[in-house]
Short mmCIF file of C-alpha atoms and ligand atoms in Angstrom, two decimals:
data_model
loop_
_atom_site.label_atom_id
_atom_site.label_comp_id
_atom_site.label_asym_id
_atom_site.label_seq_id
_atom_site.Cartn_x
_atom_site.Cartn_y
_atom_site.Cartn_z
CA MET A 1 -5.54 -30.20 7.79
CA THR A 2 -8.03 -29.39 5.28
CA HIS A 3 -7.45 -25.53 3.78
CA ALA A 4 -10.00 -23.20 3.44
CA LEU A 5 -8.65 -22.32 0.15
CA SER A 6 -5.66 -24.22 -1.81
CA THR A 7 -4.80 -23.37 -5.30
CA ASN A 8 -2.71 -25.87 -7.44
CA ALA A 9 -0.13 -24.20 -10.14
CA LEU A 10 -2.89 -21.85 -11.02
CA SER A 11 -2.09 -20.08 -14.31
CA LYS A 12 -4.06 -17.92 -16.33
CA THR A 13 -3.47 -16.41 -19.86
CA TYR A 14 -5.82 -13.97 -21.27
CA SER A 15 -6.97 -14.55 -25.05
CA ASN A 16 -4.97 -11.81 -26.00
CA GLY A 17 -1.89 -13.69 -24.54
CA PHE A 18 -1.27 -11.73 -21.41
CA GLU A 19 -0.11 -13.96 -18.97
CA ALA A 20 -1.76 -12.84 -15.66
CA LEU A 21 -0.90 -15.61 -13.40
CA LYS A 22 2.17 -18.29 -13.57
CA ALA A 23 1.48 -21.09 -11.48
CA VAL A 24 0.06 -19.64 -8.19
CA ASP A 25 -0.10 -22.02 -5.11
CA LEU A 26 -2.10 -20.16 -2.42
CA LYS A 27 -2.78 -21.66 0.82
CA VAL A 28 -5.09 -20.40 3.40
CA GLU A 29 -6.17 -22.15 6.61
CA LYS A 30 -9.68 -22.07 7.96
CA GLY A 31 -10.58 -19.30 10.01
CA ASP A 32 -7.20 -17.28 9.07
CA PHE A 33 -7.34 -13.59 8.22
CA PHE A 34 -5.21 -13.80 5.07
CA ALA A 35 -4.00 -10.70 2.86
CA LEU A 36 -3.10 -11.08 -0.99
CA LEU A 37 -1.37 -8.27 -1.73
CA GLY A 38 0.31 -6.88 -5.25
CA SER A 39 0.84 -4.20 -6.95
CA ASN A 40 -1.95 -2.75 -9.59
CA GLY A 41 -2.45 -5.28 -12.00
CA ALA A 42 -0.30 -8.12 -10.18
CA GLY A 43 -3.14 -10.84 -10.97
CA LYS A 44 -4.93 -10.10 -7.67
CA THR A 45 -8.82 -10.17 -9.32
CA THR A 46 -7.88 -12.58 -11.81
CA ALA A 47 -6.94 -15.18 -9.31
CA ILE A 48 -9.95 -13.99 -6.90
CA GLY A 49 -12.12 -14.20 -10.42
CA ILE A 50 -11.06 -17.94 -10.51
CA ILE A 51 -11.39 -18.74 -7.23
CA CYS A 52 -14.81 -17.59 -7.57
CA GLY A 53 -15.74 -19.37 -10.58
CA LEU A 54 -16.19 -16.22 -12.79
CA ILE A 55 -12.96 -17.02 -14.74
CA THR A 56 -11.45 -20.19 -16.35
CA PRO A 57 -7.95 -20.70 -15.30
CA THR A 58 -5.65 -21.81 -18.21
CA SER A 59 -4.26 -24.74 -16.18
CA GLY A 60 -3.96 -25.87 -12.36
CA SER A 61 -6.76 -26.16 -9.85
CA VAL A 62 -8.43 -24.66 -7.07
CA GLU A 63 -9.95 -26.42 -3.72
CA ILE A 64 -12.43 -24.83 -1.42
CA ASP A 65 -12.66 -26.67 1.92
CA GLY A 66 -11.17 -29.87 0.23
CA LEU A 67 -13.78 -29.52 -2.67
CA ASN A 68 -12.33 -29.66 -5.98
CA GLN A 69 -13.78 -26.10 -7.35
CA GLY A 70 -14.39 -27.64 -10.94
CA LYS A 71 -16.29 -30.23 -9.88
CA ASN A 72 -18.43 -28.91 -7.31
CA ILE A 73 -18.97 -25.71 -8.50
CA ASN A 74 -22.58 -25.04 -6.64
CA GLU A 75 -21.53 -26.48 -3.54
CA VAL A 76 -18.25 -24.12 -3.31
CA LYS A 77 -20.20 -21.02 -4.93
CA ARG A 78 -22.59 -21.28 -1.37
CA LYS A 79 -19.03 -21.28 0.56
CA ILE A 80 -18.01 -18.08 -0.57
CA GLY A 81 -19.08 -14.56 -0.34
CA LEU A 82 -17.60 -12.30 -2.45
CA MET A 83 -17.08 -8.48 -2.14
CA PRO A 84 -15.76 -7.49 -5.81
CA GLN A 85 -13.44 -4.71 -6.89
CA GLU A 86 -16.19 -3.32 -9.28
CA PHE A 87 -19.36 -2.35 -8.05
CA ASN A 88 -22.03 -4.81 -9.77
CA PHE A 89 -25.62 -4.07 -8.75
CA ASN A 90 -28.72 -3.43 -10.26
CA PRO A 91 -28.47 0.53 -9.67
CA HIS A 92 -32.07 0.49 -9.88
CA GLU A 93 -32.93 -2.12 -7.50
CA PRO A 94 -33.89 -1.38 -3.85
CA ASN A 95 -30.61 -1.67 -1.62
CA ILE A 96 -32.73 -4.24 0.68
CA GLU A 97 -34.51 -5.93 -2.28
CA ILE A 98 -30.90 -6.84 -3.56
CA LEU A 99 -29.45 -8.50 -0.31
CA ILE A 100 -32.95 -10.22 -0.11
CA ASN A 101 -32.70 -11.55 -3.94
CA GLN A 102 -28.84 -12.34 -2.97
CA ALA A 103 -30.37 -14.55 -0.46
CA GLY A 104 -32.92 -16.18 -2.60
CA TYR A 105 -30.15 -17.33 -4.84
CA PHE A 106 -29.09 -19.41 -2.21
CA GLY A 107 -32.43 -20.74 -1.30
CA ILE A 108 -33.11 -18.59 1.91
CA ASN A 109 -36.35 -17.76 1.92
CA ARG A 110 -37.81 -14.22 1.87
CA LYS A 111 -38.75 -13.91 5.51
CA GLU A 112 -35.51 -15.26 6.79
CA ALA A 113 -33.58 -13.02 4.14
CA THR A 114 -35.48 -9.66 5.54
CA LEU A 115 -34.34 -10.58 9.01
CA ARG A 116 -30.83 -10.98 8.28
CA ALA A 117 -30.61 -8.11 5.62
CA GLU A 118 -31.99 -5.74 8.73
CA VAL A 119 -29.18 -6.73 10.74
CA LEU A 120 -26.35 -6.52 7.82
CA LEU A 121 -27.48 -3.36 6.84
CA LYS A 122 -27.74 -2.22 10.41
CA LYS A 123 -23.99 -3.60 10.87
CA VAL A 124 -22.59 -1.45 7.80
CA ASN A 125 -24.81 1.43 8.52
CA LEU A 126 -27.34 1.50 5.83
CA TRP A 127 -30.44 0.89 7.36
CA ASP A 128 -31.44 4.64 6.88
CA ARG A 129 -30.93 4.05 3.14
CA ARG A 130 -32.64 0.87 2.32
CA LEU A 131 -35.43 1.63 0.50
CA GLU A 132 -33.04 3.77 -1.75
CA VAL A 133 -31.71 2.33 -5.15
CA PRO A 134 -27.58 2.09 -5.18
CA GLN A 135 -27.67 4.79 -7.83
CA SER A 136 -28.05 7.33 -4.88
CA LEU A 137 -25.56 6.04 -2.58
CA SER A 138 -22.07 7.61 -2.08
CA GLY A 139 -18.90 5.59 -3.23
CA GLY A 140 -18.25 4.19 0.06
CA MET A 141 -21.60 3.07 0.69
CA LYS A 142 -21.70 0.88 -2.03
CA ARG A 143 -19.11 -0.66 -1.06
CA ARG A 144 -20.88 -1.37 2.20
CA LEU A 145 -23.75 -2.52 0.35
CA MET A 146 -21.63 -5.22 -1.33
CA LEU A 147 -20.23 -6.24 1.92
CA ALA A 148 -23.63 -6.62 3.30
CA ARG A 149 -24.59 -8.55 0.28
CA ALA A 150 -21.54 -10.87 0.25
CA LEU A 151 -22.40 -11.94 4.02
CA MET A 152 -26.53 -12.68 3.31
CA HIS A 153 -25.78 -16.61 2.59
CA ASN A 154 -23.69 -17.29 5.71
CA PRO A 155 -20.54 -18.04 3.61
CA GLU A 156 -18.01 -19.77 5.24
CA ILE A 157 -14.96 -17.85 3.21
CA LEU A 158 -15.73 -14.11 2.75
CA ILE A 159 -13.51 -12.75 -0.08
CA LEU A 160 -12.70 -9.18 -0.15
CA ASP A 161 -11.12 -7.48 -3.69
CA GLU A 162 -10.08 -3.83 -1.97
CA PRO A 163 -12.73 -3.42 0.52
CA THR A 164 -11.97 -0.36 1.90
CA ALA A 165 -10.82 1.33 -1.24
CA GLY A 166 -12.48 5.05 -1.43
CA VAL A 167 -14.14 4.31 2.14
CA ASP A 168 -13.78 7.22 4.53
CA VAL A 169 -11.16 6.91 7.51
CA GLU A 170 -14.10 6.50 10.21
CA ILE A 171 -16.28 4.00 8.38
CA ARG A 172 -12.89 2.03 7.57
CA ARG A 173 -12.17 1.51 11.18
CA SER A 174 -15.63 0.61 11.76
CA MET A 175 -15.47 -1.46 8.73
CA TRP A 176 -12.12 -3.50 10.10
CA ARG A 177 -13.85 -3.73 13.60
CA PHE A 178 -16.80 -5.79 11.77
CA LEU A 179 -14.47 -7.54 9.74
CA LYS A 180 -12.27 -8.66 12.85
CA GLN A 181 -15.55 -9.97 14.89
CA LEU A 182 -16.78 -11.85 11.86
CA ASN A 183 -12.86 -13.57 11.92
CA GLN A 184 -13.01 -14.22 15.25
CA GLU A 185 -16.50 -15.77 15.19
CA GLY A 186 -14.86 -18.09 12.92
CA LEU A 187 -15.20 -16.73 9.25
CA THR A 188 -12.16 -17.32 7.40
CA ILE A 189 -11.56 -13.98 5.25
CA ILE A 190 -9.05 -13.27 2.39
CA LEU A 191 -8.85 -9.75 1.15
CA THR A 192 -6.66 -7.78 -1.09
CA THR A 193 -5.91 -3.93 -0.08
CA HIS A 194 -3.64 -1.55 -0.45
CA TYR A 195 -3.52 -0.06 2.68
CA LEU A 196 -0.57 -2.07 3.69
CA GLU A 197 -0.52 -0.66 7.45
CA GLU A 198 -4.10 -1.93 7.98
CA ALA A 199 -3.15 -5.39 5.93
CA GLU A 200 -0.22 -5.62 8.78
CA SER A 201 -2.41 -5.01 12.05
CA MET A 202 -5.26 -7.16 10.72
CA CYS A 203 -4.46 -10.06 8.97
CA ARG A 204 -2.31 -13.25 10.08
CA ASN A 205 -0.92 -14.57 6.76
CA ILE A 206 -0.04 -12.86 3.94
CA ALA A 207 0.81 -13.62 0.06
CA ILE A 208 2.50 -11.01 -2.27
CA LEU A 209 1.70 -11.59 -5.84
CA ASN A 210 4.03 -9.71 -8.34
CA GLU A 211 3.69 -9.88 -11.88
CA GLY A 212 1.73 -12.87 -11.85
CA GLU A 213 3.89 -14.81 -9.76
CA ILE A 214 3.81 -15.31 -5.67
CA VAL A 215 7.13 -13.79 -4.42
CA ALA A 216 6.21 -14.13 -0.66
CA GLN A 217 4.21 -16.50 1.45
CA SER A 218 4.07 -16.82 5.13
CA SER A 219 3.02 -15.48 8.40
CA MET A 220 2.77 -11.79 8.92
CA LYS A 221 5.02 -12.06 11.95
CA ALA A 222 7.59 -14.12 9.78
CA LEU A 223 7.31 -11.70 6.87
CA LEU A 224 7.83 -8.67 8.64
CA LYS A 225 11.14 -10.58 10.40
CA LYS A 226 12.38 -10.26 7.20
CA ALA A 227 12.19 -6.51 6.83
CA LYS A 228 16.10 -5.50 7.13
CA HIS A 229 15.76 -2.37 8.92
CA GLN A 230 13.00 0.49 10.34
CA VAL A 231 13.01 4.01 9.72
CA LEU A 232 11.86 6.07 13.10
CA ILE A 233 11.40 9.50 13.57
CA PHE A 234 12.96 11.04 17.18
CA GLU A 235 11.76 14.00 18.42
CA CYS A 236 14.50 15.31 20.48
CA VAL A 237 14.26 17.80 23.73
CA GLU A 238 17.88 19.67 22.88
CA SER A 239 18.63 21.09 20.09
CA LEU A 240 20.33 18.71 17.76
CA SER A 241 23.83 19.35 15.79
CA ASN A 242 24.66 17.70 12.90
CA SER A 243 27.59 15.54 14.57
CA ILE A 244 24.95 12.86 15.87
CA LYS A 245 26.42 9.81 15.32
CA ILE A 246 24.96 6.27 16.30
CA LYS A 247 26.65 3.05 15.58
CA ASN A 248 25.36 0.66 12.68
CA CYS A 249 22.40 3.33 12.23
CA GLU A 250 22.00 6.14 9.62
CA CYS A 251 21.23 9.37 11.05
CA GLU A 252 19.47 12.46 9.44
CA VAL A 253 18.81 15.59 11.27
CA LEU A 254 15.88 16.79 9.88
CA ASP A 255 15.18 20.12 11.58
CA ALA A 256 16.44 21.61 15.27
CA HIS A 257 14.87 18.71 17.06
CA THR A 258 13.92 16.06 14.75
CA LEU A 259 16.30 13.42 14.18
CA GLN A 260 15.53 10.18 11.49
CA VAL A 261 17.33 7.28 12.33
CA THR A 262 17.41 4.00 9.81
CA LEU A 263 17.95 1.02 12.29
CA PRO A 264 19.06 -2.70 11.45
CA GLU A 265 17.47 -5.38 13.04
CA SER A 266 19.97 -5.84 15.34
CA THR A 267 19.77 -2.30 17.05
CA THR A 268 17.13 -1.83 19.31
CA ILE A 269 15.39 1.58 20.24
CA SER A 270 16.60 1.30 23.60
CA ALA A 271 20.15 1.41 22.31
CA VAL A 272 19.40 4.39 20.37
CA ILE A 273 17.83 6.43 23.20
CA THR A 274 21.10 5.43 25.36
CA LYS A 275 23.39 6.44 22.74
CA LEU A 276 21.31 9.94 22.23
CA LEU A 277 21.67 10.40 25.72
CA LEU A 278 25.39 9.62 25.86
CA GLN A 279 25.56 12.74 22.94
CA ASN A 280 23.47 14.83 25.91
CA VAL A 281 20.19 14.14 23.97
CA SER A 282 17.03 13.50 25.84
CA VAL A 283 13.96 11.63 23.45
CA ALA A 284 10.47 13.38 23.84
CA ASN A 285 8.71 10.95 21.34
CA ILE A 286 9.46 8.13 18.76
CA ARG A 287 7.54 7.37 15.53
CA SER A 288 7.92 5.40 12.90
CA ALA A 289 8.86 6.98 9.17
CA GLN A 290 7.66 4.43 7.23
CA ASN A 291 5.70 1.42 7.41
CA ARG A 292 7.70 -1.67 7.55
CA LEU A 293 5.55 -3.91 5.17
CA GLU A 294 5.66 -1.09 2.91
CA ASN A 295 9.20 -1.32 2.83
CA LEU A 296 9.30 -5.06 2.36
CA PHE A 297 6.56 -5.01 -0.35
CA LEU A 298 8.43 -2.02 -2.21
CA SER A 299 11.68 -3.81 -2.10
CA LEU A 300 9.79 -7.53 -3.56
CA THR A 301 7.84 -5.91 -6.41
CA SER A 302 10.44 -3.37 -7.56
CA LYS A 303 10.42 -3.43 -11.34
CA ASP A 304 14.04 -2.34 -11.25
CA GLU A 305 15.24 -4.97 -9.58
N1 LIG B 1 -9.90 -9.54 -19.75
C1 LIG B 1 -8.73 -9.42 -19.98
N2 LIG B 1 -8.17 -9.68 -20.77
C2 LIG B 1 -6.99 -9.06 -20.87
N3 LIG B 1 -5.93 -8.97 -20.05
C3 LIG B 1 -6.70 -8.76 -18.71
C4 LIG B 1 -8.22 -9.04 -18.63
N4 LIG B 1 -8.15 -8.85 -17.05
C5 LIG B 1 -7.27 -8.60 -16.55
N5 LIG B 1 -6.10 -8.40 -17.48
C6 LIG B 1 -4.63 -7.93 -17.25
O1 LIG B 1 -4.47 -9.36 -15.93
C7 LIG B 1 -3.28 -8.33 -15.25
C8 LIG B 1 -3.58 -8.56 -14.21
O2 LIG B 1 -4.55 -7.86 -13.80
P1 LIG B 1 -5.84 -7.96 -12.37
O3 LIG B 1 -7.21 -7.20 -12.59
O4 LIG B 1 -6.06 -9.39 -12.13
O5 LIG B 1 -4.77 -6.85 -11.50
P2 LIG B 1 -5.13 -6.56 -10.08
O6 LIG B 1 -3.70 -7.20 -9.09
O7 LIG B 1 -6.15 -7.15 -9.32
O8 LIG B 1 -4.46 -5.27 -9.90
P3 LIG B 1 -5.46 -3.89 -9.53
O9 LIG B 1 -4.50 -3.42 -8.12
O10 LIG B 1 -5.16 -2.49 -9.84
O11 LIG B 1 -6.82 -4.16 -9.05
C9 LIG B 1 -3.26 -6.97 -15.91
O12 LIG B 1 -2.06 -7.21 -16.45
C10 LIG B 1 -4.54 -7.00 -16.85
O13 LIG B 1 -4.24 -5.91 -17.33
MG1 LIG B 2 -7.75 -5.94 -8.75
#
């Protein structure tokens, strides 16, 4: 099957000698919702820049929908919609014009572009602000304007570099719903984010970059299976004594009614509840203390290891 995106031994050494990417092989299936994760400076934006034809790789190649990017740059650009990490619009151009002009670069006539701009501005809750200029928008609004702009030419692949950075909780949720809907309609989505909980709930496949190298690439499900343990907080009805013990688990009494339990993969939550009952403690509520993906991410990218 042809991949939506395939990079082959992609490397980038910047002119100051810094090696930002080291033989990166990324494979993204058509219709995927793919997360590219990595700490600050890991090389995510560099990789995206190369994929979109904005940065020249030092070596290696990129294929988009089976097309060699270097040889088919115009066709490839048409297939990709990019929402960059940094704001990059003319701050004095009216918002709706920014969208219409973007469509113009791809040969879409003004009438059609105006209709599409209306649909998208409404989708990202900026219709009321269409005649204003980006300068008068808040940071989160500018990000939404960039999302609408990325979609103006109906791309096959949407690439989002930290789409929800600085976007408030409510709008972030509505943005994710919108992205999920686009993905269900067949759009391939590739994104970077530092919100790992969101990556975990939204994305099917994932790659983790660390200092320019891929340290993990698999389905989210398979990757999470590798998370060796989970940390759960049990709210208990009875007062807890410090002598609570559960086989194979690490227990820490946080306060009179709150117990933190670190469970290995082999221990089920119901086993913990049973063991607590045997010690005359009943559980009123359970919540996750840490995100599993977050733990795994930290273990894969930790600088001390
Ligand atoms: N033009 C450049 N010249 C020299 N070094 C650069 C240049 N652009 C980026 N770098 C370096 O390359 C590395 C990767 O940067 P990049 O922007 O790709 O990281 P990132 O993973 O997107 O990080 P963030 O999460 O902070 O956005 C960083 O160490 C950065 O300083
Ligand atoms: Mg970046």
